[in-house]
Amino acid sequence: MRLNAGLVFLSDSRTNAGVDQVGTFRKMSVFEIPGERMMVMMTAGNLSISQSIRQLVSEQQNAEGRSIWTATSMHEAARQLGDAVRRVHERDAKALAEFGIEFNVSIIFGGQIKGERCRLFQIYSAGNFIESHDENTYFQIGEAKYGKPIIDRVVTPATSLDDAAKCALISMDSTLRSNVSVGLPLDLLVYETEKLAVTHFVTIDEHNQYFQMIRNTWGHQLKRVFEGLDHPLWDAAPEATSNVLHSAQAGGKPVRVAPPATVAMPPLSNTPLQTLTQQFHDGQQ
């Protein structure tokens, strides 16, 4: 997440979710020269590819003799990383394809170099990239769909770093609950703008007190909110204005498949529709 106050990065560490083999590898890497630059790379996809890219970008220089350690802007550093992706693709993609393995990697890269603002990029398998702006304050890679809604509802550029970290952990918890390919421990890094060094970092396992509180409280509060919502009103009278899901005058019918002529059809019932709750209570009387 890229915020007015700084940056928040969160990654899990599961790389294999097979029945009898679960791999754990850190997916977050920090490139830091305190007081001069602080950059973070997070990866998803093929682990061997991402490790090769990390090693290469830490060593390579461009035609001007500059590297990720000496780039004058975050945009130039992102280009260095994109070039490393292309070089690994040129070296390994054909051999991987011969074994039926796709060249699959995606990268989040962000940070700050002295003299410019915080910046955040998403880099694709082709080495091209896009940058985060105020209209899109965050990137997600890997299993992103489960934890996306809470971020869309909560995070804006004005969100504080603590609120953003809390939102990121809630988002990750939603993903952990829904997808076995994502797992603990988590790496959480919070960077305060202009510090030019890691501000806060923690590795979170199943014993972390705050994360356990997040998991328990968020699940409990979600159930409370759900139970507090009124049931939908079916076959509502024309004058009804609240919680109307279906009006007595509303049109619309399901698409029904006609049965074969050999199938006997019972006579149509004129019984009015009811809510499931009404049906339950009628059955208890």
Tab-separated table of N, CA, C and O in Angstrom, residues 27-146:
chain	number	residue	atom	x	y	z
A	27	LYS	N	9.111	-14.339	1.071
A	27	LYS	CA	8.847	-13.745	-0.234
A	27	LYS	C	9.137	-12.250	-0.274
A	27	LYS	O	8.923	-11.603	-1.291
A	28	MET	N	9.580	-11.688	0.839
A	28	MET	CA	9.883	-10.262	0.922
A	28	MET	C	11.388	-10.068	1.073
A	28	MET	O	12.021	-10.704	1.898
A	29	SER	N	11.945	-9.170	0.249
A	29	SER	CA	13.369	-8.843	0.317
A	29	SER	C	13.524	-7.328	0.410
A	29	SER	O	12.802	-6.580	-0.253
A	30	VAL	N	14.473	-6.882	1.225
A	30	VAL	CA	14.703	-5.456	1.453
A	30	VAL	C	16.070	-5.064	0.892
A	30	VAL	O	17.076	-5.722	1.179
A	31	PHE	N	16.107	-3.970	0.114
A	31	PHE	CA	17.337	-3.367	-0.387
A	31	PHE	C	17.456	-2.016	0.328
A	31	PHE	O	16.683	-1.099	0.038
A	32	GLU	N	18.409	-1.891	1.222
A	32	GLU	CA	18.440	-0.728	2.104
A	32	GLU	C	19.846	-0.177	2.261
A	32	GLU	O	20.787	-0.924	2.515
A	33	ILE	N	19.970	1.128	2.074
A	33	ILE	CA	21.158	1.885	2.472
A	33	ILE	C	20.632	2.967	3.401
A	33	ILE	O	20.096	3.986	2.938
A	34	PRO	N	20.712	2.766	4.706
A	34	PRO	CA	20.076	3.692	5.657
A	34	PRO	C	20.484	5.145	5.408
A	34	PRO	O	21.655	5.464	5.221
A	35	GLY	N	19.460	6.012	5.385
A	35	GLY	CA	19.670	7.420	5.139
A	35	GLY	C	19.730	7.801	3.681
A	35	GLY	O	19.734	9.000	3.335
A	36	GLU	N	19.755	6.783	2.780
A	36	GLU	CA	19.873	7.073	1.348
A	36	GLU	C	18.771	6.415	0.522
A	36	GLU	O	18.232	7.020	-0.388
A	37	ARG	N	18.415	5.186	0.850
A	37	ARG	CA	17.332	4.506	0.133
A	37	ARG	C	16.829	3.319	0.938
A	37	ARG	O	17.571	2.696	1.714
A	38	MET	N	15.525	3.013	0.754
A	38	MET	CA	14.893	1.831	1.335
A	38	MET	C	13.916	1.302	0.300
A	38	MET	O	12.988	1.994	-0.101
A	39	MET	N	14.141	0.076	-0.170
A	39	MET	CA	13.319	-0.520	-1.220
A	39	MET	C	12.927	-1.937	-0.814
A	39	MET	O	13.721	-2.653	-0.199
A	40	VAL	N	11.715	-2.324	-1.172
A	40	VAL	CA	11.180	-3.641	-0.820
A	40	VAL	C	10.698	-4.334	-2.080
A	40	VAL	O	10.023	-3.723	-2.920
A	41	MET	N	11.043	-5.618	-2.221
A	41	MET	CA	10.556	-6.450	-3.317
A	41	MET	C	9.793	-7.629	-2.728
A	41	MET	O	10.289	-8.314	-1.841
A	42	MET	N	8.575	-7.847	-3.209
A	42	MET	CA	7.788	-9.029	-2.839
A	42	MET	C	7.423	-9.779	-4.113
A	42	MET	O	7.119	-9.162	-5.135
A	43	THR	N	7.443	-11.110	-4.048
A	43	THR	CA	7.246	-11.915	-5.252
A	43	THR	C	6.133	-12.943	-5.070
A	43	THR	O	5.826	-13.373	-3.961
A	44	ALA	N	5.549	-13.323	-6.198
A	44	ALA	CA	4.606	-14.443	-6.263
A	44	ALA	C	4.893	-15.209	-7.541
A	44	ALA	O	5.417	-14.656	-8.505
A	45	GLY	N	4.544	-16.481	-7.547
A	45	GLY	CA	4.788	-17.309	-8.720
A	45	GLY	C	5.874	-18.335	-8.457
A	45	GLY	O	6.094	-18.767	-7.325
A	46	ASN	N	6.586	-18.702	-9.513
A	46	ASN	CA	7.613	-19.728	-9.432
A	46	ASN	C	8.766	-19.273	-8.548
A	46	ASN	O	9.385	-18.231	-8.796
A	47	LEU	N	9.072	-20.047	-7.501
A	47	LEU	CA	10.082	-19.641	-6.529
A	47	LEU	C	11.475	-19.569	-7.131
A	47	LEU	O	12.246	-18.645	-6.845
A	48	SER	N	11.840	-20.527	-7.973
A	48	SER	CA	13.183	-20.517	-8.560
A	48	SER	C	13.384	-19.289	-9.442
A	48	SER	O	14.481	-18.708	-9.482
A	49	ILE	N	12.327	-18.878	-10.146
A	49	ILE	CA	12.421	-17.689	-10.997
A	49	ILE	C	12.611	-16.445	-10.138
A	49	ILE	O	13.484	-15.610	-10.401
A	50	SER	N	11.800	-16.305	-9.094
A	50	SER	CA	11.880	-15.101	-8.263
A	50	SER	C	13.212	-15.013	-7.529
A	50	SER	O	13.781	-13.925	-7.377
A	51	GLN	N	13.754	-16.143	-7.090
A	51	GLN	CA	15.065	-16.111	-6.431
A	51	GLN	C	16.172	-15.748	-7.411
A	51	GLN	O	17.105	-15.021	-7.057
A	52	SER	N	16.070	-16.227	-8.641
A	52	SER	CA	17.059	-15.859	-9.662
A	52	SER	C	17.007	-14.364	-9.949
A	52	SER	O	18.044	-13.705	-10.100
A	53	ILE	N	15.792	-13.814	-10.023
A	53	ILE	CA	15.634	-12.379	-10.286
A	53	ILE	C	16.217	-11.562	-9.140
A	53	ILE	O	16.928	-10.572	-9.362
A	54	ARG	N	15.948	-11.965	-7.921
A	54	ARG	CA	16.470	-11.233	-6.761
A	54	ARG	C	17.998	-11.217	-6.765
A	54	ARG	O	18.628	-10.185	-6.518
A	55	GLN	N	18.598	-12.369	-7.034
A	55	GLN	CA	20.055	-12.440	-7.052
A	55	GLN	C	20.638	-11.571	-8.167
A	55	GLN	O	21.620	-10.847	-7.970
A	56	LEU	N	20.015	-11.640	-9.342
A	56	LEU	CA	20.535	-10.905	-10.491
A	56	LEU	C	20.421	-9.406	-10.284
A	56	LEU	O	21.359	-8.651	-10.549
A	57	VAL	N	19.253	-8.934	-9.808
A	57	VAL	CA	19.061	-7.487	-9.663
A	57	VAL	C	19.971	-6.910	-8.595
A	57	VAL	O	20.335	-5.729	-8.632
A	58	SER	N	20.374	-7.721	-7.633
A	58	SER	CA	21.276	-7.225	-6.588
A	58	SER	C	22.706	-7.049	-7.094
A	58	SER	O	23.509	-6.359	-6.461
A	59	GLU	N	23.015	-7.655	-8.271
A	59	GLU	CA	24.384	-7.628	-8.786
A	59	GLU	C	24.539	-6.856	-10.088
A	59	GLU	O	25.608	-6.307	-10.358
A	60	GLN	N	23.504	-6.796	-10.926
A	60	GLN	CA	23.664	-6.282	-12.278
A	60	GLN	C	23.781	-4.755	-12.317
A	60	GLN	O	23.323	-4.048	-11.424
A	61	GLN	N	24.397	-4.268	-13.401
A	61	GLN	CA	24.493	-2.846	-13.687
A	61	GLN	C	23.954	-2.596	-15.084
A	61	GLN	O	24.032	-3.460	-15.959
A	62	ASN	N	23.397	-1.396	-15.303
A	62	ASN	CA	22.901	-1.062	-16.629
A	62	ASN	C	24.023	-0.476	-17.486
A	62	ASN	O	25.199	-0.430	-17.070
A	63	ALA	N	23.661	-0.007	-18.683
A	63	ALA	CA	24.676	0.489	-19.613
A	63	ALA	C	25.414	1.707	-19.065
A	63	ALA	O	26.563	1.972	-19.442
A	64	GLU	N	24.762	2.454	-18.170
A	64	GLU	CA	25.394	3.635	-17.567
A	64	GLU	C	26.213	3.281	-16.327
A	64	GLU	O	26.769	4.156	-15.669
A	65	GLY	N	26.257	1.980	-15.997
A	65	GLY	CA	27.028	1.552	-14.846
A	65	GLY	C	26.289	1.681	-13.520
A	65	GLY	O	26.895	1.520	-12.453
A	66	ARG	N	24.991	1.958	-13.570
A	66	ARG	CA	24.211	2.097	-12.339
A	66	ARG	C	23.468	0.799	-12.056
A	66	ARG	O	23.101	0.047	-12.968
A	67	SER	N	23.231	0.555	-10.777
A	67	SER	CA	22.526	-0.640	-10.320
A	67	SER	C	21.341	-0.214	-9.461
A	67	SER	O	21.085	0.986	-9.275
A	68	ILE	N	20.647	-1.197	-8.919
A	68	ILE	CA	19.536	-0.884	-8.035
A	68	ILE	C	20.034	-0.132	-6.793
A	68	ILE	O	19.298	0.621	-6.166
A	69	TRP	N	21.322	-0.311	-6.474
A	69	TRP	CA	21.909	0.350	-5.308
A	69	TRP	C	22.281	1.795	-5.589
A	69	TRP	O	22.497	2.585	-4.648
A	70	THR	N	22.396	2.159	-6.858
A	70	THR	CA	22.822	3.518	-7.216
A	70	THR	C	21.826	4.238	-8.110
A	70	THR	O	22.114	5.357	-8.559
A	71	ALA	N	20.685	3.612	-8.418
A	71	ALA	CA	19.665	4.253	-9.251
A	71	ALA	C	19.259	5.586	-8.633
A	71	ALA	O	19.157	5.725	-7.407
A	72	THR	N	19.013	6.581	-9.477
A	72	THR	CA	18.717	7.922	-8.986
A	72	THR	C	17.237	8.136	-8.693
A	72	THR	O	16.865	9.166	-8.144
A	73	SER	N	16.397	7.180	-9.078
A	73	SER	CA	14.962	7.287	-8.801
A	73	SER	C	14.374	5.891	-8.660
A	73	SER	O	14.957	4.908	-9.127
A	74	MET	N	13.194	5.796	-8.036
A	74	MET	CA	12.512	4.516	-7.916
A	74	MET	C	12.096	3.987	-9.282
A	74	MET	O	12.074	2.779	-9.506
A	75	HIS	N	11.770	4.891	-10.204
A	75	HIS	CA	11.403	4.451	-11.547
A	75	HIS	C	12.584	3.773	-12.225
A	75	HIS	O	12.429	2.726	-12.877
A	76	GLU	N	13.781	4.346	-12.075
A	76	GLU	CA	14.973	3.708	-12.646
A	76	GLU	C	15.238	2.365	-11.978
A	76	GLU	O	15.610	1.386	-12.645
A	77	ALA	N	15.044	2.285	-10.657
A	77	ALA	CA	15.233	1.011	-9.952
A	77	ALA	C	14.230	-0.030	-10.436
A	77	ALA	O	14.574	-1.213	-10.586
A	78	ALA	N	12.984	0.386	-10.690
A	78	ALA	CA	11.979	-0.540	-11.217
A	78	ALA	C	12.374	-1.037	-12.607
A	78	ALA	O	12.155	-2.209	-12.940
A	79	ARG	N	12.972	-0.155	-13.431
A	79	ARG	CA	13.456	-0.588	-14.742
A	79	ARG	C	14.575	-1.611	-14.597
A	79	ARG	O	14.657	-2.578	-15.360
A	80	GLN	N	15.449	-1.411	-13.617
A	80	GLN	CA	16.508	-2.386	-13.352
A	80	GLN	C	15.907	-3.750	-13.014
A	80	GLN	O	16.379	-4.787	-13.489
A	81	LEU	N	14.868	-3.742	-12.204
A	81	LEU	CA	14.211	-4.994	-11.827
A	81	LEU	C	13.518	-5.632	-13.027
A	81	LEU	O	13.578	-6.853	-13.225
A	82	GLY	N	12.853	-4.817	-13.841
A	82	GLY	CA	12.230	-5.336	-15.060
A	82	GLY	C	13.251	-5.946	-16.006
A	82	GLY	O	12.999	-6.989	-16.625
A	83	ASP	N	14.426	-5.300	-16.124
A	83	ASP	CA	15.493	-5.859	-16.971
A	83	ASP	C	15.972	-7.207	-16.431
A	83	ASP	O	16.281	-8.128	-17.209
A	84	ALA	N	16.037	-7.338	-15.103
A	84	ALA	CA	16.451	-8.613	-14.512
A	84	ALA	C	15.431	-9.706	-14.825
A	84	ALA	O	15.800	-10.858	-15.096
A	85	VAL	N	14.142	-9.356	-14.811
A	85	VAL	CA	13.101	-10.328	-15.176
A	85	VAL	C	13.314	-10.805	-16.601
A	85	VAL	O	13.255	-12.014	-16.894
A	86	ARG	N	13.588	-9.877	-17.519
A	86	ARG	CA	13.784	-10.248	-18.929
A	86	ARG	C	15.028	-11.115	-19.115
A	86	ARG	O	15.019	-12.062	-19.913
A	87	ARG	N	16.075	-10.811	-18.383
A	87	ARG	CA	17.307	-11.611	-18.531
A	87	ARG	C	17.094	-13.039	-18.027
A	87	ARG	O	17.581	-13.999	-18.649
A	88	VAL	N	16.384	-13.188	-16.930
A	88	VAL	CA	16.092	-14.541	-16.443
A	88	VAL	C	15.174	-15.258	-17.425
A	88	VAL	O	15.326	-16.465	-17.665
A	89	HIS	N	14.220	-14.525	-18.022
A	89	HIS	CA	13.340	-15.137	-19.023
A	89	HIS	C	14.151	-15.627	-20.222
A	89	HIS	O	13.943	-16.752	-20.715
A	90	GLU	N	15.063	-14.796	-20.704
A	90	GLU	CA	15.889	-15.186	-21.851
A	90	GLU	C	16.711	-16.438	-21.542
A	90	GLU	O	16.930	-17.291	-22.409
A	91	ARG	N	17.170	-16.554	-20.314
A	91	ARG	CA	18.030	-17.672	-19.934
A	91	ARG	C	17.244	-18.955	-19.652
A	91	ARG	O	17.674	-20.057	-20.020
A	92	ASP	N	16.058	-18.829	-19.002
A	92	ASP	CA	15.396	-20.015	-18.452
A	92	ASP	C	14.065	-20.388	-19.093
A	92	ASP	O	13.625	-21.531	-18.957
A	93	ALA	N	13.387	-19.454	-19.748
A	93	ALA	CA	12.007	-19.707	-20.175
A	93	ALA	C	11.900	-20.889	-21.132
A	93	ALA	O	11.000	-21.732	-21.002
A	94	LYS	N	12.808	-20.978	-22.103
A	94	LYS	CA	12.737	-22.065	-23.089
A	94	LYS	C	12.934	-23.418	-22.412
A	94	LYS	O	12.194	-24.372	-22.688
A	95	ALA	N	13.905	-23.501	-21.523
A	95	ALA	CA	14.156	-24.772	-20.835
A	95	ALA	C	12.973	-25.159	-19.951
A	95	ALA	O	12.591	-26.333	-19.881
A	96	LEU	N	12.386	-24.194	-19.278
A	96	LEU	CA	11.219	-24.480	-18.448
A	96	LEU	C	10.057	-24.973	-19.299
A	96	LEU	O	9.344	-25.911	-18.925
A	97	ALA	N	9.856	-24.338	-20.458
A	97	ALA	CA	8.743	-24.716	-21.337
A	97	ALA	C	8.878	-26.155	-21.814
A	97	ALA	O	7.875	-26.858	-21.999
A	98	GLU	N	10.112	-26.606	-22.017
A	98	GLU	CA	10.322	-27.985	-22.461
A	98	GLU	C	9.857	-28.995	-21.421
A	98	GLU	O	9.566	-30.141	-21.750
A	99	PHE	N	9.793	-28.564	-20.173
A	99	PHE	CA	9.295	-29.423	-19.094
A	99	PHE	C	7.858	-29.073	-18.703
A	99	PHE	O	7.356	-29.517	-17.675
A	100	GLY	N	7.207	-28.258	-19.531
A	100	GLY	CA	5.812	-27.911	-19.286
A	100	GLY	C	5.612	-26.932	-18.144
A	100	GLY	O	4.535	-26.873	-17.549
A	101	ILE	N	6.645	-26.145	-17.828
A	101	ILE	CA	6.576	-25.186	-16.729
A	101	ILE	C	6.485	-23.775	-17.302
A	101	ILE	O	7.329	-23.358	-18.104
A	102	GLU	N	5.475	-23.039	-16.896
A	102	GLU	CA	5.267	-21.679	-17.377
A	102	GLU	C	6.220	-20.714	-16.667
A	102	GLU	O	6.512	-20.870	-15.482
A	103	PHE	N	6.704	-19.707	-17.393
A	103	PHE	CA	7.503	-18.651	-16.776
A	103	PHE	C	6.527	-17.729	-16.050
A	103	PHE	O	5.917	-16.834	-16.637
A	104	ASN	N	6.379	-17.959	-14.766
A	104	ASN	CA	5.317	-17.309	-13.994
A	104	ASN	C	5.922	-16.581	-12.801
A	104	ASN	O	6.406	-17.213	-11.859
A	105	VAL	N	5.922	-15.265	-12.854
A	105	VAL	CA	6.387	-14.473	-11.722
A	105	VAL	C	5.702	-13.109	-11.758
A	105	VAL	O	5.423	-12.564	-12.834
A	106	SER	N	5.369	-12.594	-10.608
A	106	SER	CA	4.866	-11.229	-10.484
A	106	SER	C	5.506	-10.613	-9.253
A	106	SER	O	5.804	-11.308	-8.275
A	107	ILE	N	5.711	-9.300	-9.313
A	107	ILE	CA	6.516	-8.621	-8.299
A	107	ILE	C	5.843	-7.323	-7.882
A	107	ILE	O	5.338	-6.570	-8.728
A	108	ILE	N	5.847	-7.059	-6.592
A	108	ILE	CA	5.550	-5.734	-6.059
A	108	ILE	C	6.866	-5.131	-5.599
A	108	ILE	O	7.640	-5.767	-4.876
A	109	PHE	N	7.111	-3.907	-6.033
A	109	PHE	CA	8.378	-3.238	-5.719
A	109	PHE	C	8.089	-1.801	-5.324
A	109	PHE	O	7.410	-1.067	-6.051
A	110	GLY	N	8.556	-1.404	-4.156
A	110	GLY	CA	8.298	-0.044	-3.706
A	110	GLY	C	9.325	0.421	-2.705
A	110	GLY	O	10.096	-0.370	-2.158
A	111	GLY	N	9.310	1.720	-2.456
A	111	GLY	CA	10.229	2.277	-1.483
A	111	GLY	C	10.434	3.752	-1.713
A	111	GLY	O	9.619	4.433	-2.343
A	112	GLN	N	11.557	4.242	-1.220
A	112	GLN	CA	11.879	5.659	-1.363
A	112	GLN	C	13.377	5.836	-1.496
A	112	GLN	O	14.159	5.212	-0.770
A	113	ILE	N	13.771	6.682	-2.441
A	113	ILE	CA	15.155	7.105	-2.608
A	113	ILE	C	15.238	8.578	-2.229
A	113	ILE	O	14.337	9.361	-2.562
A	114	LYS	N	16.265	8.954	-1.530
A	114	LYS	CA	16.404	10.319	-1.038
A	114	LYS	C	16.224	11.327	-2.170
A	114	LYS	O	16.820	11.196	-3.238
A	115	GLY	N	15.389	12.312	-1.928
A	115	GLY	CA	15.155	13.345	-2.927
A	115	GLY	C	13.848	13.203	-3.667
A	115	GLY	O	13.452	14.102	-4.413
A	116	GLU	N	13.148	12.052	-3.512
A	116	GLU	CA	11.838	11.898	-4.145
A	116	GLU	C	10.880	11.230	-3.179
A	116	GLU	O	11.261	10.732	-2.120
A	117	ARG	N	9.609	11.210	-3.550
A	117	ARG	CA	8.552	10.658	-2.699
A	117	ARG	C	8.566	9.135	-2.726
A	117	ARG	O	9.262	8.517	-3.531
A	118	CYS	N	7.755	8.539	-1.856
A	118	CYS	CA	7.548	7.084	-1.893
A	118	CYS	C	6.857	6.713	-3.194
A	118	CYS	O	5.946	7.407	-3.659
A	119	ARG	N	7.270	5.570	-3.751
A	119	ARG	CA	6.641	5.099	-4.994
A	119	ARG	C	6.456	3.588	-4.911
A	119	ARG	O	7.186	2.893	-4.186
A	120	LEU	N	5.466	3.092	-5.658
A	120	LEU	CA	5.100	1.671	-5.609
A	120	LEU	C	4.797	1.181	-7.015
A	120	LEU	O	4.063	1.841	-7.765
A	121	PHE	N	5.332	-0.010	-7.373
A	121	PHE	CA	5.189	-0.551	-8.728
A	121	PHE	C	4.763	-2.014	-8.668
A	121	PHE	O	5.081	-2.736	-7.712
A	122	GLN	N	4.053	-2.445	-9.716
A	122	GLN	CA	3.806	-3.864	-9.944
A	122	GLN	C	4.484	-4.255	-11.241
A	122	GLN	O	4.256	-3.636	-12.289
A	123	ILE	N	5.328	-5.292	-11.166
A	123	ILE	CA	6.120	-5.722	-12.317
A	123	ILE	C	5.633	-7.093	-12.774
A	123	ILE	O	5.435	-7.996	-11.965
A	124	TYR	N	5.454	-7.240	-14.077
A	124	TYR	CA	4.875	-8.450	-14.655
A	124	TYR	C	5.957	-9.383	-15.201
A	124	TYR	O	7.146	-9.042	-15.226
A	125	SER	N	5.518	-10.542	-15.674
A	125	SER	CA	6.448	-11.569	-16.166
A	125	SER	C	7.241	-11.106	-17.379
A	125	SER	O	8.314	-11.646	-17.659
A	126	ALA	N	6.721	-10.124	-18.113
A	126	ALA	CA	7.433	-9.621	-19.288
A	126	ALA	C	8.429	-8.532	-18.924
A	126	ALA	O	9.134	-8.017	-19.806
A	127	GLY	N	8.499	-8.152	-17.650
A	127	GLY	CA	9.414	-7.110	-17.233
A	127	GLY	C	8.837	-5.716	-17.306
A	127	GLY	O	9.465	-4.750	-16.862
A	128	ASN	N	7.630	-5.568	-17.856
A	128	ASN	CA	6.962	-4.268	-17.870
A	128	ASN	C	6.301	-4.022	-16.523
A	128	ASN	O	6.114	-4.948	-15.727
A	129	PHE	N	5.922	-2.780	-16.245
A	129	PHE	CA	5.374	-2.485	-14.924
A	129	PHE	C	4.422	-1.296	-14.979
A	129	PHE	O	4.401	-0.519	-15.938
A	130	ILE	N	3.641	-1.172	-13.914
A	130	ILE	CA	2.751	-0.034	-13.725
A	130	ILE	C	3.032	0.556	-12.342
A	130	ILE	O	3.572	-0.118	-11.468
A	131	GLU	N	2.642	1.828	-12.155
A	131	GLU	CA	2.896	2.502	-10.886
A	131	GLU	C	1.588	2.846	-10.194
A	131	GLU	O	0.595	3.195	-10.837
A	132	SER	N	1.598	2.757	-8.877
A	132	SER	CA	0.443	3.121	-8.075
A	132	SER	C	0.289	4.642	-8.020
A	132	SER	O	1.274	5.369	-7.903
A	133	HIS	N	-0.982	5.090	-8.100
A	133	HIS	CA	-1.305	6.501	-7.937
A	133	HIS	C	-2.452	6.621	-6.932
A	133	HIS	O	-2.931	5.620	-6.394
A	134	ASP	N	-2.894	7.847	-6.670
A	134	ASP	CA	-3.916	8.059	-5.648
A	134	ASP	C	-5.207	7.313	-5.957
A	134	ASP	O	-5.933	6.933	-5.042
A	135	GLU	N	-5.515	7.120	-7.234
A	135	GLU	CA	-6.732	6.388	-7.596
A	135	GLU	C	-6.601	4.891	-7.328
A	135	GLU	O	-7.598	4.181	-7.256
A	136	ASN	N	-5.386	4.407	-7.237
A	136	ASN	CA	-5.138	2.986	-6.964
A	136	ASN	C	-3.958	2.913	-6.003
A	136	ASN	O	-2.806	2.906	-6.409
A	137	THR	N	-4.273	2.872	-4.713
A	137	THR	CA	-3.242	3.045	-3.689
A	137	THR	C	-2.511	1.762	-3.324
A	137	THR	O	-1.632	1.787	-2.464
A	138	TYR	N	-2.878	0.636	-3.933
A	138	TYR	CA	-2.247	-0.619	-3.511
A	138	TYR	C	-2.176	-1.599	-4.673
A	138	TYR	O	-2.887	-1.476	-5.676
A	139	PHE	N	-1.313	-2.604	-4.519
A	139	PHE	CA	-1.237	-3.730	-5.439
A	139	PHE	C	-1.314	-5.022	-4.634
A	139	PHE	O	-0.856	-5.096	-3.488
A	140	GLN	N	-1.905	-6.041	-5.220
A	140	GLN	CA	-1.901	-7.394	-4.668
A	140	GLN	C	-1.471	-8.358	-5.759
A	140	GLN	O	-1.889	-8.226	-6.913
A	141	ILE	N	-0.653	-9.330	-5.397
A	141	ILE	CA	-0.255	-10.381	-6.325
A	141	ILE	C	-0.480	-11.727	-5.644
A	141	ILE	O	-0.687	-11.801	-4.434
A	142	GLY	N	-0.434	-12.784	-6.420
A	142	GLY	CA	-0.719	-14.109	-5.857
A	142	GLY	C	-2.220	-14.293	-5.692
A	142	GLY	O	-3.020	-13.901	-6.540
A	143	GLU	N	-2.616	-14.894	-4.574
A	143	GLU	CA	-4.038	-15.149	-4.298
A	143	GLU	C	-4.667	-13.873	-3.749
A	143	GLU	O	-4.794	-13.679	-2.540
A	144	ALA	N	-5.074	-12.984	-4.646
A	144	ALA	CA	-5.481	-11.646	-4.234
A	144	ALA	C	-6.974	-11.490	-4.020
A	144	ALA	O	-7.401	-10.611	-3.280
A	145	LYS	N	-7.793	-12.338	-4.630
A	145	LYS	CA	-9.225	-12.047	-4.685
A	145	LYS	C	-9.925	-12.134	-3.335
A	145	LYS	O	-10.897	-11.412	-3.088
A	146	TYR	N	-9.454	-12.981	-2.428
A	146	TYR	CA	-10.173	-13.192	-1.175
A	146	TYR	C	-10.072	-11.981	-0.247
A	146	TYR	O	-11.025	-11.637	0.435
